[in-house]
Phi, psi and omega in degrees: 000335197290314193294318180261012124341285215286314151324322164316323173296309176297320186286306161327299143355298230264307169084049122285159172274152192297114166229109190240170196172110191250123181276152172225136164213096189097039169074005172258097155021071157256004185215117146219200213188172158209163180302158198214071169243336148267007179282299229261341204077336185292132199257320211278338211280046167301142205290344178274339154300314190284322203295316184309324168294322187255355169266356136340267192298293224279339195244358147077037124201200196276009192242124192236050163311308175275011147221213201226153187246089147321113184206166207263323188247157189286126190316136172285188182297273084105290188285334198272315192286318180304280205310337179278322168336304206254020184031051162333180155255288166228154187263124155270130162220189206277237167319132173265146174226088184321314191277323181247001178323129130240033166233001170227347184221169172074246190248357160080041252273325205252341158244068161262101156029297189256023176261136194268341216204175191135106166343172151288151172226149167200145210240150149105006178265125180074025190283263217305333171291307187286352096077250181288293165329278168351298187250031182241309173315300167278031173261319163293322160269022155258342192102356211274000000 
């Protein structure tokens, strides 16, 4: 988590929201990412779509069946359907996210019926940092 952490940072930097997000295989790195959606113009450039996309292209396929997905915040529907896509194996993530979460929140994405695939999920890792992030962040574009 400290690797999607430190992308959290970058995105921040960046005056993206922080968000970071690290592919893992075999205990090794292989992808990671921060959020690009205002870099990019993209509403989609979410960090778990760029990290999923570039460990994708390195191990040269659509299925990441052996590995794990790090991210600081709990994934939208969007990101959630992408990590069943690619048969994640387990999802770590931060940070709960009430308004927009769908796997602890929302629509609940992996236990739905129509989810063909679902990960290990495990919550709460590195949550008080990614946080922390968060909300130091919008407290700086609130002003507050």
């Amino acid at each position: 988590m400290d690797a999607a952490l430190d992308e959290a940072r970058k995105a921040r930097d960046a005056g993206e929201v922080p968000v970071g997000c690290v592919v893992v295989r075999d205990g090794e790195v292989v992808a990671r990412a921060h959020n690009l959606t205002l870099t990019n113009h993209d509403p989609t450039a979410h960090a778990e779509l760029i990290a999923i996309r570039a460990a994708a292209a390195k191990l040269g396929s659509e299925r990441l069946t052996d590995c794990d997905l790090y991210v600081t915040l709990e994934p939208c529907a969007m990101c959630a359907a992408a990590i069943s896509f690619a048969r994640i194996r387990r999802l770590y993530f931060g940070a709960g996210d009430p308004k927009m979460g769908a796997v602890e929140h929302g629509p609940r994405f992996f236990t739905q019926p129509t989810c063909h695939h679902a990960p290990e999920v495990y919550s709460g890792i590195g949550e008080a940092e990614a946080a922390a992030l968060l909300r130091g962040f919008f407290q700086a574009r609130r002003g507050v």
